[in-house]
Amino acid sequence: MCTACPAGGSLRILGEEDTRAGQESLTVGSWRPTISEVHGLAPHGQAVRSIFVFWDTNYFMRVLFVGDIVGSPGRQIVYDRLADIVTQRQIDLVIANGENSASGFGITPRIAEELLKLGIDVLTGGNHSWDRKEILEYMPHEPRLLRPANFPEGNPGSGLYVGTAKNGVKYAVLNLQGRVFLTPIDDPFRKADSELAKLPEDVAFVFVDMHAETTSEKIAMGWYLDGRVSAVVGTHTHVATADERVLPQGTAYITDVGMSGPHGGVIGMDRNGIITKFLNGLPARFEVASGDVQMNCVLIETDDEAPRNAAGRLRARSIERLRFCID
């Protein structure tokens, strides 16, 4: 039993009367949900449900985003759990942030290929995208491995990928990086404008990974892109936030998805080394932690029959936090 997922957790599911009341108050294409409550975490192998529950039964696309994969524990839980989640939840598209998958720092060609073979359709990156020198030559040859689009022109790889999901829906994934407390690269807001302008009109679902340090910069990006993309999710801090919601113009948003890896340390690293660093301020070598391995994700659903957003993309119908534990 995973200590982060006690069996005693309980979940209130709205009953038939609540459902009927919720349906009466919803209009076609409405973004405002009926609310339920979550108490504690789900039992081992089950999901932590979001507070947002929608009652429309129209067709919808399901997109799973896996939070920052940290080291071999993060890769192992993806290996152990992803296939079952995709099958049970009928996922159409899987996206994951992989910039910490190689011992906590960067990603290698071998690991990128390993993760893509597990069923991840697109891998996003961030400030650690370049930590492994061998990735520089590999990245231009694997378009499904992204790095932030707002790195200066001329850097290897791309921050935008366009593909087709399992259900036939054409999608785009855009990777951006914030500038507050990080390397002052190009403006992610204006870069978002220019990258979105490149997209073909038949791209129905647009997903944005905003890799940034501060909550304010990520929230600002969510509002900036509301109505122009289907989802904006934050990565980088490795700590999941509880502010998942659908913004007024139909864009799913969360400030940080959290990480997939060992929660027995400090944001994925061995806690003893981190604590020593805080105490003496001297350089230290950080190792990936062990114990309490969790996989933090979000599941985004969109309604193909609802009115499109202002940019002609699919509106988000719901966003829900999922948390799984390793055996």
Coordinates of C-alpha atoms in Angstrom, one line a residue:
M1 CA 0.0 0.0 0.0
C2 CA 1.4 3.4 -0.9
T3 CA 1.5 5.8 2.0
A4 CA 0.3 8.6 -0.2
C5 CA -2.9 6.8 -1.1
P6 CA -4.5 5.5 2.1
A7 CA -7.5 3.1 1.7
G8 CA -9.6 5.2 4.0
G9 CA -10.1 8.1 1.5
S10 CA -13.7 8.7 0.5
L11 CA -15.2 10.4 -2.5
R12 CA -18.7 11.9 -2.7
I13 CA -20.3 11.3 -6.1
L14 CA -23.3 13.3 -7.0
G15 CA -26.5 11.3 -7.1
E16 CA -29.3 11.2 -9.6
E17 CA -31.1 14.1 -8.1
D18 CA -27.9 16.2 -8.2
T19 CA -27.3 15.1 -11.7
R20 CA -30.8 16.2 -12.9
A21 CA -30.4 19.5 -11.1
G22 CA -27.0 20.0 -12.7
Q23 CA -28.3 19.2 -16.2
E24 CA -31.1 21.7 -15.9
S25 CA -28.7 24.5 -15.1
L26 CA -26.3 23.7 -17.9
T27 CA -26.5 24.9 -21.5
V28 CA -24.9 23.4 -24.5
G29 CA -21.3 24.4 -24.6
S30 CA -21.4 25.7 -21.0
W31 CA -18.0 25.6 -19.2
R32 CA -19.3 25.9 -15.6
P33 CA -19.3 22.6 -13.8
T34 CA -21.4 21.0 -11.1
I35 CA -19.2 20.5 -8.0
S36 CA -18.5 17.5 -5.8
E37 CA -16.1 17.1 -2.9
V38 CA -13.0 15.1 -2.5
H39 CA -11.9 13.8 1.0
G40 CA -8.4 12.4 1.3
L41 CA -6.7 10.4 -1.5
A42 CA -7.9 7.5 -3.5
P43 CA -6.9 3.9 -2.7
H44 CA -3.8 2.4 -4.3
G45 CA -4.1 2.2 -8.1
Q46 CA -7.1 4.5 -8.2
A47 CA -7.3 8.2 -9.3
V48 CA -7.8 11.3 -7.2
R49 CA -10.8 12.9 -8.7
S50 CA -11.0 16.6 -9.5
I51 CA -13.8 18.6 -7.9
F52 CA -15.2 19.3 -11.3
V53 CA -17.9 16.9 -12.6
F54 CA -19.7 17.4 -15.9
W55 CA -23.0 15.7 -16.8
D56 CA -23.1 16.2 -20.6
T57 CA -22.9 12.8 -22.3
N58 CA -21.9 14.2 -25.8
Y59 CA -18.8 12.8 -27.5
F60 CA -15.5 14.0 -26.0
M61 CA -11.8 13.7 -26.6
R62 CA -9.7 12.5 -23.6
V63 CA -6.1 13.8 -23.3
L64 CA -3.8 12.7 -20.5
F65 CA -0.8 14.8 -19.4
V66 CA 1.8 13.2 -17.2
G67 CA 3.7 15.6 -14.9
D68 CA 7.5 15.9 -14.9
I69 CA 9.0 12.4 -15.0
V70 CA 11.9 12.3 -12.5
G71 CA 14.6 9.7 -12.9
S72 CA 14.3 5.9 -13.0
P73 CA 11.4 5.9 -10.4
G74 CA 9.4 8.2 -12.5
R75 CA 10.1 6.1 -15.6
Q76 CA 9.2 2.9 -13.8
I77 CA 5.8 4.1 -12.7
V78 CA 5.0 5.2 -16.2
Y79 CA 6.0 1.8 -17.4
D80 CA 3.9 0.1 -14.8
R81 CA 0.7 2.2 -15.0
L82 CA 0.4 4.1 -18.3
A83 CA -0.9 1.3 -20.5
D84 CA -3.7 0.4 -18.1
I85 CA -4.7 4.0 -17.6
V86 CA -4.9 4.6 -21.4
T87 CA -7.1 1.5 -21.8
Q88 CA -9.3 2.0 -18.8
R89 CA -9.8 5.7 -19.4
Q90 CA -10.0 5.4 -23.2
I91 CA -7.3 8.0 -23.7
D92 CA -6.9 9.5 -27.2
L93 CA -3.7 11.4 -26.6
V94 CA -0.8 11.1 -24.1
I95 CA 1.6 14.0 -23.4
A96 CA 4.3 14.0 -20.8
N97 CA 7.1 16.3 -19.6
G98 CA 10.4 14.4 -19.7
E99 CA 13.1 17.0 -19.0
N100 CA 14.1 15.3 -15.7
S101 CA 13.8 11.7 -16.7
A102 CA 17.6 11.1 -16.9
S103 CA 18.7 10.8 -13.3
G104 CA 16.7 14.0 -12.5
F105 CA 18.5 16.2 -15.0
G106 CA 17.8 16.2 -18.7
I107 CA 16.8 13.4 -21.1
T108 CA 18.8 11.1 -23.3
P109 CA 18.0 9.7 -26.8
R110 CA 17.6 6.2 -25.3
I111 CA 15.2 7.4 -22.6
A112 CA 13.2 9.5 -25.1
E113 CA 12.7 6.5 -27.3
E114 CA 11.8 4.3 -24.3
L115 CA 9.1 6.7 -23.2
L116 CA 7.7 7.2 -26.7
K117 CA 7.4 3.4 -27.0
L118 CA 5.4 3.2 -23.8
G119 CA 2.6 5.1 -25.5
I120 CA 3.5 8.7 -24.9
D121 CA 2.7 10.6 -28.1
V122 CA 4.6 13.9 -27.3
L123 CA 7.4 14.7 -24.8
T124 CA 7.8 18.3 -23.6
G125 CA 10.8 19.9 -22.0
G126 CA 12.0 22.9 -20.1
N127 CA 15.1 24.5 -18.5
H128 CA 16.8 21.0 -18.3
S129 CA 16.2 20.1 -21.9
W130 CA 19.9 20.6 -22.8
D131 CA 21.5 19.0 -19.7
R132 CA 22.6 15.9 -21.7
K133 CA 24.8 16.9 -24.6
E134 CA 23.9 13.8 -26.7
I135 CA 20.3 15.2 -26.9
L136 CA 21.5 18.1 -29.1
E137 CA 22.1 16.0 -32.1
Y138 CA 19.1 13.7 -31.5
M139 CA 16.4 16.4 -31.0
P140 CA 16.2 17.6 -34.6
H141 CA 15.5 14.1 -35.7
E142 CA 12.6 13.4 -33.3
P143 CA 9.9 16.0 -33.7
R144 CA 7.8 14.5 -30.9
L145 CA 10.5 15.5 -28.4
L146 CA 10.0 19.2 -27.7
R147 CA 11.9 22.0 -26.0
P148 CA 10.5 25.4 -25.1
A149 CA 9.6 27.3 -28.3
N150 CA 10.9 30.6 -26.9
F151 CA 14.5 29.6 -26.8
P152 CA 16.4 31.7 -29.3
E153 CA 16.2 30.9 -33.0
G154 CA 18.9 28.4 -34.1
N155 CA 18.7 26.1 -31.1
P156 CA 18.2 22.4 -32.0
G157 CA 14.7 21.0 -32.1
S158 CA 11.3 22.7 -32.0
G159 CA 8.7 23.8 -29.4
L160 CA 5.7 22.9 -31.5
Y161 CA 4.4 19.6 -32.8
V162 CA 1.3 18.8 -34.9
G163 CA -0.1 15.3 -35.0
T164 CA -3.3 13.2 -35.2
A165 CA -4.7 11.6 -32.1
K166 CA -6.0 8.0 -31.9
N167 CA -9.6 9.2 -32.5
G168 CA -8.6 11.0 -35.6
V169 CA -8.6 14.5 -34.1
K170 CA -5.7 16.7 -35.3
Y171 CA -3.9 18.3 -32.4
A172 CA -0.9 20.6 -31.6
V173 CA 1.3 20.7 -28.6
L174 CA 3.2 23.9 -27.8
N175 CA 6.0 24.0 -25.2
L176 CA 6.9 27.4 -23.6
Q177 CA 9.2 28.5 -20.7
G178 CA 8.7 31.3 -18.3
R179 CA 11.4 34.0 -17.6
V180 CA 10.8 34.9 -14.0
F181 CA 13.7 33.4 -11.9
L182 CA 14.7 31.4 -15.0
T183 CA 17.0 32.1 -17.9
P184 CA 15.7 35.4 -19.6
I185 CA 15.0 33.9 -23.0
D186 CA 12.5 35.2 -25.5
D187 CA 9.1 36.4 -24.4
P188 CA 6.8 33.3 -24.1
F189 CA 3.6 35.4 -24.5
R190 CA 4.6 36.8 -27.9
K191 CA 6.1 33.5 -28.9
A192 CA 2.8 31.9 -28.2
D193 CA 1.1 34.3 -30.5
S194 CA 3.5 33.6 -33.4
E195 CA 3.4 29.8 -32.9
L196 CA -0.3 29.7 -32.8
A197 CA -0.5 31.7 -36.0
K198 CA 1.4 28.9 -37.8
L199 CA -1.2 26.3 -37.0
P200 CA -3.4 24.9 -39.8
E201 CA -7.1 25.6 -39.5
D202 CA -7.9 21.9 -39.1
V203 CA -6.0 21.6 -35.8
A204 CA -8.9 21.1 -33.4
F205 CA -7.1 20.6 -30.1
V206 CA -4.2 22.8 -28.9
F207 CA -2.3 21.9 -25.7
V208 CA 0.2 24.2 -24.0
D209 CA 2.9 23.2 -21.5
M210 CA 3.9 26.3 -19.7
H211 CA 7.2 25.4 -17.9
A212 CA 7.7 28.2 -15.4
E213 CA 8.9 29.0 -11.8
T214 CA 6.2 31.4 -10.6
T215 CA 2.5 30.8 -10.2
S216 CA 1.8 34.3 -11.4
E217 CA 3.5 33.9 -14.8
K218 CA 1.7 30.6 -15.4
I219 CA -1.7 32.0 -14.4
A220 CA -1.2 35.0 -16.6
M221 CA -0.4 32.7 -19.5
G222 CA -3.6 30.8 -18.8
W223 CA -5.7 33.9 -19.0
Y224 CA -3.8 35.2 -22.0
L225 CA -4.6 32.1 -24.0
D226 CA -8.1 31.5 -22.8
G227 CA -10.3 31.0 -25.8
R228 CA -7.4 30.4 -28.1
V229 CA -6.2 27.0 -27.0
S230 CA -7.9 24.0 -25.4
A231 CA -5.6 23.6 -22.4
V232 CA -2.7 25.4 -20.6
V233 CA -1.0 23.3 -17.9
G234 CA 2.0 24.4 -15.8
T235 CA 5.1 22.3 -15.1
H236 CA 8.5 22.7 -13.4
T237 CA 7.9 23.1 -9.6
H238 CA 7.1 19.3 -9.2
V239 CA 4.4 20.2 -6.6
A240 CA 0.8 19.7 -7.8
T241 CA -1.6 22.6 -7.3
A242 CA -5.3 22.3 -6.5
D243 CA -6.5 25.1 -8.9
E244 CA -7.6 23.0 -11.9
R245 CA -10.5 24.7 -13.7
V246 CA -12.0 25.5 -17.0
L247 CA -11.6 29.2 -17.8
P248 CA -14.6 31.2 -19.1
Q249 CA -13.7 30.9 -22.8
G250 CA -13.2 27.1 -22.6
T251 CA -9.5 26.6 -21.8
A252 CA -8.6 24.0 -19.2
Y253 CA -6.0 25.3 -16.8
I254 CA -3.9 24.1 -13.8
T255 CA -0.8 26.0 -12.4
D256 CA 1.2 22.8 -11.9
V257 CA 0.5 19.2 -12.6
G258 CA 3.2 18.0 -10.1
M259 CA 5.7 15.3 -10.8
S260 CA 5.9 11.6 -11.6
G261 CA 8.6 10.2 -9.3
P262 CA 9.7 9.7 -5.7
H263 CA 7.9 12.0 -3.3
G264 CA 10.0 10.8 -0.4
G265 CA 12.6 13.5 -1.0
V266 CA 12.5 17.2 -2.0
I267 CA 11.0 17.7 -5.4
G268 CA 12.4 14.3 -6.5
M269 CA 15.9 14.6 -5.1
D270 CA 17.3 12.9 -2.0
R271 CA 16.2 15.0 1.0
N272 CA 19.5 14.6 3.0
G273 CA 21.6 16.3 0.3
I274 CA 19.1 19.1 -0.2
I275 CA 18.8 19.8 3.6
T276 CA 22.6 19.8 3.8
K277 CA 22.8 22.3 1.0
F278 CA 20.3 24.6 2.8
L279 CA 22.3 24.3 6.0
N280 CA 25.8 25.0 4.7
G281 CA 25.4 26.6 1.3
L282 CA 28.2 24.5 -0.2
P283 CA 28.0 22.8 -3.5
A284 CA 26.5 19.4 -3.3
R285 CA 25.7 16.5 -5.7
F286 CA 22.0 15.7 -5.8
E287 CA 20.8 12.2 -6.3
V288 CA 17.3 11.0 -7.2
A289 CA 15.2 10.2 -4.1
S290 CA 13.5 6.9 -3.4
G291 CA 10.2 6.0 -1.8
D292 CA 6.6 7.1 -2.1
V293 CA 6.6 7.0 -5.9
Q294 CA 3.6 8.7 -7.4
M295 CA 2.5 9.5 -10.9
N296 CA 0.7 12.9 -11.0
C297 CA -1.4 13.6 -14.1
V298 CA -4.3 15.6 -15.4
L299 CA -7.1 14.3 -17.6
I300 CA -8.6 16.8 -19.9
E301 CA -11.9 16.1 -21.8
T302 CA -13.3 18.1 -24.7
D303 CA -16.7 18.0 -26.3
D304 CA -16.6 17.7 -30.1
E305 CA -20.3 18.7 -30.3
A306 CA -20.0 21.9 -28.2
P307 CA -19.4 25.2 -29.8
R308 CA -15.7 25.8 -30.6
N309 CA -13.8 28.6 -28.8
A310 CA -13.0 31.9 -30.4
A311 CA -10.0 30.4 -32.3
G312 CA -12.1 27.5 -33.7
R313 CA -10.5 24.9 -31.3
L314 CA -12.2 22.4 -29.1
R315 CA -13.4 23.7 -25.8
A316 CA -12.4 21.9 -22.6
R317 CA -15.2 20.2 -21.0
S318 CA -13.4 19.3 -17.7
I319 CA -10.0 18.9 -16.2
E320 CA -9.3 16.4 -13.4
R321 CA -6.2 15.6 -11.3
L322 CA -5.1 12.0 -11.2
R323 CA -2.6 10.5 -8.8
F324 CA -1.4 6.9 -8.9
C325 CA 1.1 5.0 -6.8
I326 CA 3.7 2.4 -7.7
D327 CA 3.5 -1.2 -6.4

